[in-house]
Amino acid sequence: MRDITLSQAVNEALAEEMRRDETVFIIGEDVAEAGTPFKVLSGLVEEFGTERVVDTPISEPGFMGLAVGAALTGTRPVVDLMFGDFIYLIMDQLCNQAAKAYYMSGGKLNVPLVLRTNLGATRRSAAQHSQSLHALVAHIPGLKVAMPSSAYEAKGLMKTAIRDDNPVVIFEDKLMYNDKAPVPEEEFLIPFGEANIKREGADITLIGTSSMVQVCEAAAEILAKEGIEAEVIDPRTIVPLDEATLLKSAKKTSRVIVVDEGHQSFGITGEIASRINEKAFYHLDAPALRMGAMDVPVPFSPALEDITVPTPEAVAENARKLMSGEMIHAA
Amino acid sequence: MPHEVIMPALGMAQDTGKIVSWLKSSGDAVKSGDALFEVETDKATMEVEAPADGYLTDVQADAGAEVPVGNVIALISDSAEDSGTLAKAAPADTASDTPAEPATQTAALPDGAEVIMPALGMAQDTGLIVAWHKGLGDAVASGDILFEVETDKSTMEVEAGQDGFVAALLADAGEEAPVGDVIAIISTDKPDAPVQRSIADAASPKAVAPEKTEAQADEPESAKPTATPTKAAAPKPAPAAKPRADGRILASPKARRLALEQGLDLNRLVEAGHPQPYHASDIEVLKALPTAPAAGTATAQSRRLTADLPHDGFAAFAAWAADTAGLKDAPALLAGLAGASLEGDHAIVAIETFGQTRAFAVPAGPLGAITPADDGAAPDLTLRDLRLSHISTVDLGAEDTPVLTLARAGDGLSITLECAAHHLTAREATGLLSEFAGRMEQPLRHLL
């Protein structure tokens, strides 16, 4: 197996699916010659032409609506939304149209659309280009939400998303585009709703999404040196959520921390922690803890920005508190 | 109105700054924006500017001094003369400004912000004042360390939290103060009559210690200063040996489930003084506890009888009672069946289900007359309902009251009676169990 970057993995997934199915096309700002600001799509316009790699003006609601229409009429658009923060601009097209067409048409219409976008702070991009807004769309029935944690997941989940007959939103962490991971050369898909146990442990479960999986793994390393064996789980898709795997681990370790880069309040961490508290209550030796990003606009100051997101040290510190039986009321 | 020059916070984790050099001298005329002094932190050296036009006066710290962030280190005044409004608060000299003679014990307390003994730990009732870092009448800034406090876990420095003057010190170093009690007062203006007392003096607490605990009030000796601060470095304080006042035990859901499944009583951990909250690991401690002394002597004379029923008639009966008689509280019905099986006219029956206990007063008469028992009424009989658990047999030994344990046995029911020999004679025990077993098999018989 070779190591490739997350960018290359996404690029490969798109190229393979575009070769396999000629109804797949890419649309968005700076997707053709520019290959996106993150160079994820470099080379695709050369192979597939401007008919299938479509540059648009700066007009998110416009091209998103266009893509929903195209999906309703038999194609499989992959919409490139340059920053996850711009999702506010396309809420109606995504949440009112794409998410509801299948239900409201009694199954006669479907929207096989993929929205590719990103999340993640600490890139010094300030408050309007650093948000992690996956909780907004995970809240809407009818949308699937995938959160790849490495190049391997980025490729496997993207291919599954393109083949899905209903809308899928994929959030890539914009800080991970150059991170390498082993990715098989032969074709593979990662099914939705199957969590990945990244590391086994008996003492505490760390559930992380996207780049927070790495944070959890680093925390597990710290804890291992202190004799605490942490289990690290990557749900890979938050909708659908592999509740069974999470609950099984929670029952095994009886302590859980959920780590995610979205704002902590009303977010993914709260949803997952709540399900565990509800469904594994009598197996828990401590409350399931949430660790999200601070409930503040992402600061531009690097020193401030860095303290708004969960760190391995902070996760390890909370893990120690849970292990020692200290009563925690806030993370 | 003079402007204060304070030690600025230049870094994220900066507590103090070192004055490298003064760029202006006391009495110099300064303009807003002039560099006054250079300060060095762990990260950088910076010049600090004057906040206003005026004269630099009342310089509190010399070059080379480490000054806590937020401390006033000089004033920018309208005239070149020192105003004297700042007490010397530089680190080196805390006692230079001797206050007026402390007022008598009974004097009313001065006005000002109250400083209380903080709660530094979850289960902390009191804190030992290791040392006061400010003296009576001293000027303090909000971030100044006012005193050091020692708990069972650690020693910590506590900041004043207020700018002003120490107007009252209400506990001596070495004394233990209840959490929440006022131990000092910081006034805005320099106090005319500062008050100093110790907790030991304050036999009549007045308004100073509204939350003084009974133990403290009853036993002033215990509040006497301890010899040295090292005393509390002992591994653990004597934990509260009594259950919490509200009777609830703090335990994790898992610990409760394990205790229930294994037929263990978390109360025994409370009685043993094991600190709460309880977690799964404390169940091991509970299992390792020696059996209660009373039970220990009575083990040889304890009684254990078991009855097996092919059929549990209670659920159907409870449904019938709810439908036809409006008796919807199944545990109360269960208590009724058990109470009626005891000899006597009136019984208190405690029903233990899933770690919760409810006590009922069961009079002789209709099931509708059963009421919740008064708080603190000692039960005559305990009924432990384990039908929803996986436990099939119990052998827990005698407890304070006779205990009937219900467990599932296939489609039927297994009932175990355990008691000490002095609770019930052999005849009474067999009578109770067979009566109760009969009632559980055919509850309607009870009504006849």
JSON list of N, CA, C and O in Angstrom, two decimals, chain A residues 252-254 281-286 303-304 307 325-327 329, chain B residues 12 122 250 252-255 257-258 276-281 354:
[
{"chain": "A", "resi": 252, "resn": "LYS", "atom": "N", "xyz": [-18.28, -1.37, 27.61]},
{"chain": "A", "resi": 252, "resn": "LYS", "atom": "CA", "xyz": [-17.04, -2.06, 27.99]},
{"chain": "A", "resi": 252, "resn": "LYS", "atom": "C", "xyz": [-16.19, -1.20, 28.93]},
{"chain": "A", "resi": 252, "resn": "LYS", "atom": "O", "xyz": [-15.72, -1.67, 29.95]},
{"chain": "A", "resi": 253, "resn": "THR", "atom": "N", "xyz": [-15.99, 0.07, 28.58]},
{"chain": "A", "resi": 253, "resn": "THR", "atom": "CA", "xyz": [-15.06, 0.90, 29.35]},
{"chain": "A", "resi": 253, "resn": "THR", "atom": "C", "xyz": [-15.75, 1.68, 30.46]},
{"chain": "A", "resi": 253, "resn": "THR", "atom": "O", "xyz": [-15.10, 2.13, 31.39]},
{"chain": "A", "resi": 254, "resn": "SER", "atom": "N", "xyz": [-17.03, 1.91, 30.34]},
{"chain": "A", "resi": 254, "resn": "SER", "atom": "CA", "xyz": [-17.88, 2.68, 31.26]},
{"chain": "A", "resi": 254, "resn": "SER", "atom": "C", "xyz": [-17.50, 4.16, 31.40]},
{"chain": "A", "resi": 254, "resn": "SER", "atom": "O", "xyz": [-18.02, 4.84, 32.27]},
{"chain": "A", "resi": 281, "resn": "PHE", "atom": "N", "xyz": [-26.67, 3.94, 30.23]},
{"chain": "A", "resi": 281, "resn": "PHE", "atom": "CA", "xyz": [-26.62, 4.60, 31.55]},
{"chain": "A", "resi": 281, "resn": "PHE", "atom": "C", "xyz": [-26.14, 3.68, 32.66]},
{"chain": "A", "resi": 281, "resn": "PHE", "atom": "O", "xyz": [-25.24, 4.02, 33.42]},
{"chain": "A", "resi": 282, "resn": "TYR", "atom": "N", "xyz": [-26.71, 2.50, 32.73]},
{"chain": "A", "resi": 282, "resn": "TYR", "atom": "CA", "xyz": [-26.39, 1.63, 33.87]},
{"chain": "A", "resi": 282, "resn": "TYR", "atom": "C", "xyz": [-25.02, 0.98, 33.76]},
{"chain": "A", "resi": 282, "resn": "TYR", "atom": "O", "xyz": [-24.61, 0.23, 34.63]},
{"chain": "A", "resi": 283, "resn": "HIS", "atom": "N", "xyz": [-24.33, 1.28, 32.66]},
{"chain": "A", "resi": 283, "resn": "HIS", "atom": "CA", "xyz": [-22.97, 0.76, 32.49]},
{"chain": "A", "resi": 283, "resn": "HIS", "atom": "C", "xyz": [-21.94, 1.84, 32.68]},
{"chain": "A", "resi": 283, "resn": "HIS", "atom": "O", "xyz": [-20.75, 1.58, 32.59]},
{"chain": "A", "resi": 284, "resn": "LEU", "atom": "N", "xyz": [-22.38, 3.07, 32.90]},
{"chain": "A", "resi": 284, "resn": "LEU", "atom": "CA", "xyz": [-21.43, 4.18, 32.99]},
{"chain": "A", "resi": 284, "resn": "LEU", "atom": "C", "xyz": [-20.98, 4.41, 34.42]},
{"chain": "A", "resi": 284, "resn": "LEU", "atom": "O", "xyz": [-21.77, 4.38, 35.35]},
{"chain": "A", "resi": 285, "resn": "ASP", "atom": "N", "xyz": [-19.68, 4.64, 34.54]},
{"chain": "A", "resi": 285, "resn": "ASP", "atom": "CA", "xyz": [-19.13, 4.92, 35.86]},
{"chain": "A", "resi": 285, "resn": "ASP", "atom": "C", "xyz": [-18.89, 6.42, 36.01]},
{"chain": "A", "resi": 285, "resn": "ASP", "atom": "O", "xyz": [-18.45, 6.88, 37.06]},
{"chain": "A", "resi": 286, "resn": "ALA", "atom": "N", "xyz": [-19.17, 7.16, 34.96]},
{"chain": "A", "resi": 286, "resn": "ALA", "atom": "CA", "xyz": [-18.99, 8.61, 34.97]},
{"chain": "A", "resi": 286, "resn": "ALA", "atom": "C", "xyz": [-19.84, 9.16, 33.83]},
{"chain": "A", "resi": 286, "resn": "ALA", "atom": "O", "xyz": [-20.16, 8.43, 32.89]},
{"chain": "A", "resi": 303, "resn": "ALA", "atom": "N", "xyz": [-2.62, 32.74, 18.97]},
{"chain": "A", "resi": 303, "resn": "ALA", "atom": "CA", "xyz": [-2.56, 32.26, 20.36]},
{"chain": "A", "resi": 303, "resn": "ALA", "atom": "C", "xyz": [-3.95, 31.95, 20.87]},
{"chain": "A", "resi": 303, "resn": "ALA", "atom": "O", "xyz": [-4.18, 30.97, 21.58]},
{"chain": "A", "resi": 304, "resn": "LEU", "atom": "N", "xyz": [-4.91, 32.80, 20.51]},
{"chain": "A", "resi": 304, "resn": "LEU", "atom": "CA", "xyz": [-6.28, 32.58, 20.97]},
{"chain": "A", "resi": 304, "resn": "LEU", "atom": "C", "xyz": [-6.93, 31.44, 20.19]},
{"chain": "A", "resi": 304, "resn": "LEU", "atom": "O", "xyz": [-7.63, 30.61, 20.75]},
{"chain": "A", "resi": 307, "resn": "ILE", "atom": "N", "xyz": [-6.34, 27.87, 21.39]},
{"chain": "A", "resi": 307, "resn": "ILE", "atom": "CA", "xyz": [-6.94, 27.35, 22.63]},
{"chain": "A", "resi": 307, "resn": "ILE", "atom": "C", "xyz": [-8.44, 27.12, 22.49]},
{"chain": "A", "resi": 307, "resn": "ILE", "atom": "O", "xyz": [-9.08, 26.67, 23.44]},
{"chain": "A", "resi": 325, "resn": "GLY", "atom": "N", "xyz": [-12.31, 9.27, 39.16]},
{"chain": "A", "resi": 325, "resn": "GLY", "atom": "CA", "xyz": [-13.58, 9.35, 39.86]},
{"chain": "A", "resi": 325, "resn": "GLY", "atom": "C", "xyz": [-13.93, 10.75, 40.32]},
{"chain": "A", "resi": 325, "resn": "GLY", "atom": "O", "xyz": [-14.86, 10.95, 41.07]},
{"chain": "A", "resi": 326, "resn": "GLU", "atom": "N", "xyz": [-13.16, 11.72, 39.85]},
{"chain": "A", "resi": 326, "resn": "GLU", "atom": "CA", "xyz": [-13.48, 13.10, 40.20]},
{"chain": "A", "resi": 326, "resn": "GLU", "atom": "C", "xyz": [-14.83, 13.46, 39.59]},
{"chain": "A", "resi": 326, "resn": "GLU", "atom": "O", "xyz": [-15.14, 13.04, 38.48]},
{"chain": "A", "resi": 327, "resn": "MET", "atom": "N", "xyz": [-15.61, 14.21, 40.31]},
{"chain": "A", "resi": 327, "resn": "MET", "atom": "CA", "xyz": [-16.92, 14.58, 39.76]},
{"chain": "A", "resi": 327, "resn": "MET", "atom": "C", "xyz": [-16.75, 15.76, 38.83]},
{"chain": "A", "resi": 327, "resn": "MET", "atom": "O", "xyz": [-16.23, 16.80, 39.20]},
{"chain": "A", "resi": 329, "resn": "HIS", "atom": "N", "xyz": [-18.52, 18.45, 36.25]},
{"chain": "A", "resi": 329, "resn": "HIS", "atom": "CA", "xyz": [-19.79, 19.03, 35.83]},
{"chain": "A", "resi": 329, "resn": "HIS", "atom": "C", "xyz": [-19.63, 19.75, 34.51]},
{"chain": "A", "resi": 329, "resn": "HIS", "atom": "O", "xyz": [-20.60, 20.06, 33.86]},
{"chain": "B", "resi": 12, "resn": "MET", "atom": "N", "xyz": [0.01, 35.25, 28.07]},
{"chain": "B", "resi": 12, "resn": "MET", "atom": "CA", "xyz": [-1.19, 34.47, 28.39]},
{"chain": "B", "resi": 12, "resn": "MET", "atom": "C", "xyz": [-1.12, 33.92, 29.81]},
{"chain": "B", "resi": 12, "resn": "MET", "atom": "O", "xyz": [-2.11, 33.85, 30.50]},
{"chain": "B", "resi": 122, "resn": "MET", "atom": "N", "xyz": [-13.99, 18.91, 46.19]},
{"chain": "B", "resi": 122, "resn": "MET", "atom": "CA", "xyz": [-15.38, 18.51, 46.11]},
{"chain": "B", "resi": 122, "resn": "MET", "atom": "C", "xyz": [-15.97, 18.26, 47.49]},
{"chain": "B", "resi": 122, "resn": "MET", "atom": "O", "xyz": [-17.10, 18.56, 47.77]},
{"chain": "B", "resi": 250, "resn": "LEU", "atom": "N", "xyz": [-24.11, 9.29, 46.79]},
{"chain": "B", "resi": 250, "resn": "LEU", "atom": "CA", "xyz": [-23.62, 9.64, 45.45]},
{"chain": "B", "resi": 250, "resn": "LEU", "atom": "C", "xyz": [-22.86, 8.44, 44.89]},
{"chain": "B", "resi": 250, "resn": "LEU", "atom": "O", "xyz": [-21.83, 8.06, 45.42]},
{"chain": "B", "resi": 252, "resn": "SER", "atom": "N", "xyz": [-22.09, 6.19, 40.99]},
{"chain": "B", "resi": 252, "resn": "SER", "atom": "CA", "xyz": [-22.29, 6.15, 39.54]},
{"chain": "B", "resi": 252, "resn": "SER", "atom": "C", "xyz": [-23.35, 5.09, 39.22]},
{"chain": "B", "resi": 252, "resn": "SER", "atom": "O", "xyz": [-23.59, 4.17, 39.99]},
{"chain": "B", "resi": 253, "resn": "PRO", "atom": "N", "xyz": [-23.99, 5.25, 38.05]},
{"chain": "B", "resi": 253, "resn": "PRO", "atom": "CA", "xyz": [-24.99, 4.26, 37.66]},
{"chain": "B", "resi": 253, "resn": "PRO", "atom": "C", "xyz": [-24.41, 2.85, 37.64]},
{"chain": "B", "resi": 253, "resn": "PRO", "atom": "O", "xyz": [-25.07, 1.89, 38.04]},
{"chain": "B", "resi": 254, "resn": "LYS", "atom": "N", "xyz": [-23.18, 2.74, 37.19]},
{"chain": "B", "resi": 254, "resn": "LYS", "atom": "CA", "xyz": [-22.56, 1.41, 37.12]},
{"chain": "B", "resi": 254, "resn": "LYS", "atom": "C", "xyz": [-22.34, 0.83, 38.51]},
{"chain": "B", "resi": 254, "resn": "LYS", "atom": "O", "xyz": [-22.60, -0.35, 38.76]},
{"chain": "B", "resi": 255, "resn": "ALA", "atom": "N", "xyz": [-21.89, 1.68, 39.43]},
{"chain": "B", "resi": 255, "resn": "ALA", "atom": "CA", "xyz": [-21.67, 1.21, 40.80]},
{"chain": "B", "resi": 255, "resn": "ALA", "atom": "C", "xyz": [-22.98, 0.74, 41.41]},
{"chain": "B", "resi": 255, "resn": "ALA", "atom": "O", "xyz": [-23.04, -0.30, 42.08]},
{"chain": "B", "resi": 257, "resn": "ARG", "atom": "N", "xyz": [-25.60, -0.39, 39.79]},
{"chain": "B", "resi": 257, "resn": "ARG", "atom": "CA", "xyz": [-26.04, -1.63, 39.15]},
{"chain": "B", "resi": 257, "resn": "ARG", "atom": "C", "xyz": [-25.24, -2.81, 39.70]},
{"chain": "B", "resi": 257, "resn": "ARG", "atom": "O", "xyz": [-25.81, -3.86, 40.04]},
{"chain": "B", "resi": 258, "resn": "LEU", "atom": "N", "xyz": [-23.92, -2.65, 39.84]},
{"chain": "B", "resi": 258, "resn": "LEU", "atom": "CA", "xyz": [-23.09, -3.75, 40.35]},
{"chain": "B", "resi": 258, "resn": "LEU", "atom": "C", "xyz": [-23.52, -4.11, 41.77]},
{"chain": "B", "resi": 258, "resn": "LEU", "atom": "O", "xyz": [-23.62, -5.29, 42.11]},
{"chain": "B", "resi": 276, "resn": "GLN", "atom": "N", "xyz": [-17.46, 9.48, 49.27]},
{"chain": "B", "resi": 276, "resn": "GLN", "atom": "CA", "xyz": [-18.29, 9.47, 48.06]},
{"chain": "B", "resi": 276, "resn": "GLN", "atom": "C", "xyz": [-17.68, 10.44, 47.06]},
{"chain": "B", "resi": 276, "resn": "GLN", "atom": "O", "xyz": [-16.92, 11.29, 47.44]},
{"chain": "B", "resi": 277, "resn": "PRO", "atom": "N", "xyz": [-18.04, 10.37, 45.77]},
{"chain": "B", "resi": 277, "resn": "PRO", "atom": "CA", "xyz": [-18.99, 9.45, 45.15]},
{"chain": "B", "resi": 277, "resn": "PRO", "atom": "C", "xyz": [-18.40, 8.06, 44.93]},
{"chain": "B", "resi": 277, "resn": "PRO", "atom": "O", "xyz": [-17.18, 7.92, 44.85]},
{"chain": "B", "resi": 278, "resn": "TYR", "atom": "N", "xyz": [-19.26, 7.07, 44.85]},
{"chain": "B", "resi": 278, "resn": "TYR", "atom": "CA", "xyz": [-18.81, 5.70, 44.64]},
{"chain": "B", "resi": 278, "resn": "TYR", "atom": "C", "xyz": [-18.79, 5.36, 43.16]},
{"chain": "B", "resi": 278, "resn": "TYR", "atom": "O", "xyz": [-19.70, 5.70, 42.42]},
{"chain": "B", "resi": 279, "resn": "HIS", "atom": "N", "xyz": [-17.76, 4.66, 42.76]},
{"chain": "B", "resi": 279, "resn": "HIS", "atom": "CA", "xyz": [-17.61, 4.19, 41.39]},
{"chain": "B", "resi": 279, "resn": "HIS", "atom": "C", "xyz": [-17.47, 2.67, 41.43]},
{"chain": "B", "resi": 279, "resn": "HIS", "atom": "O", "xyz": [-17.43, 2.07, 42.50]},
{"chain": "B", "resi": 280, "resn": "ALA", "atom": "N", "xyz": [-17.38, 2.09, 40.24]},
{"chain": "B", "resi": 280, "resn": "ALA", "atom": "CA", "xyz": [-17.30, 0.64, 40.15]},
{"chain": "B", "resi": 280, "resn": "ALA", "atom": "C", "xyz": [-16.17, 0.09, 41.03]},
{"chain": "B", "resi": 280, "resn": "ALA", "atom": "O", "xyz": [-16.31, -0.95, 41.67]},
{"chain": "B", "resi": 281, "resn": "SER", "atom": "N", "xyz": [-15.05, 0.83, 41.07]},
{"chain": "B", "resi": 281, "resn": "SER", "atom": "CA", "xyz": [-13.91, 0.32, 41.85]},
{"chain": "B", "resi": 281, "resn": "SER", "atom": "C", "xyz": [-14.23, 0.26, 43.35]},
{"chain": "B", "resi": 281, "resn": "SER", "atom": "O", "xyz": [-13.66, -0.55, 44.08]},
{"chain": "B", "resi": 354, "resn": "PHE", "atom": "N", "xyz": [-34.46, -1.91, 42.75]},
{"chain": "B", "resi": 354, "resn": "PHE", "atom": "CA", "xyz": [-33.46, -1.26, 41.91]},
{"chain": "B", "resi": 354, "resn": "PHE", "atom": "C", "xyz": [-32.71, -0.17, 42.67]},
{"chain": "B", "resi": 354, "resn": "PHE", "atom": "O", "xyz": [-32.55, 0.94, 42.20]}
]
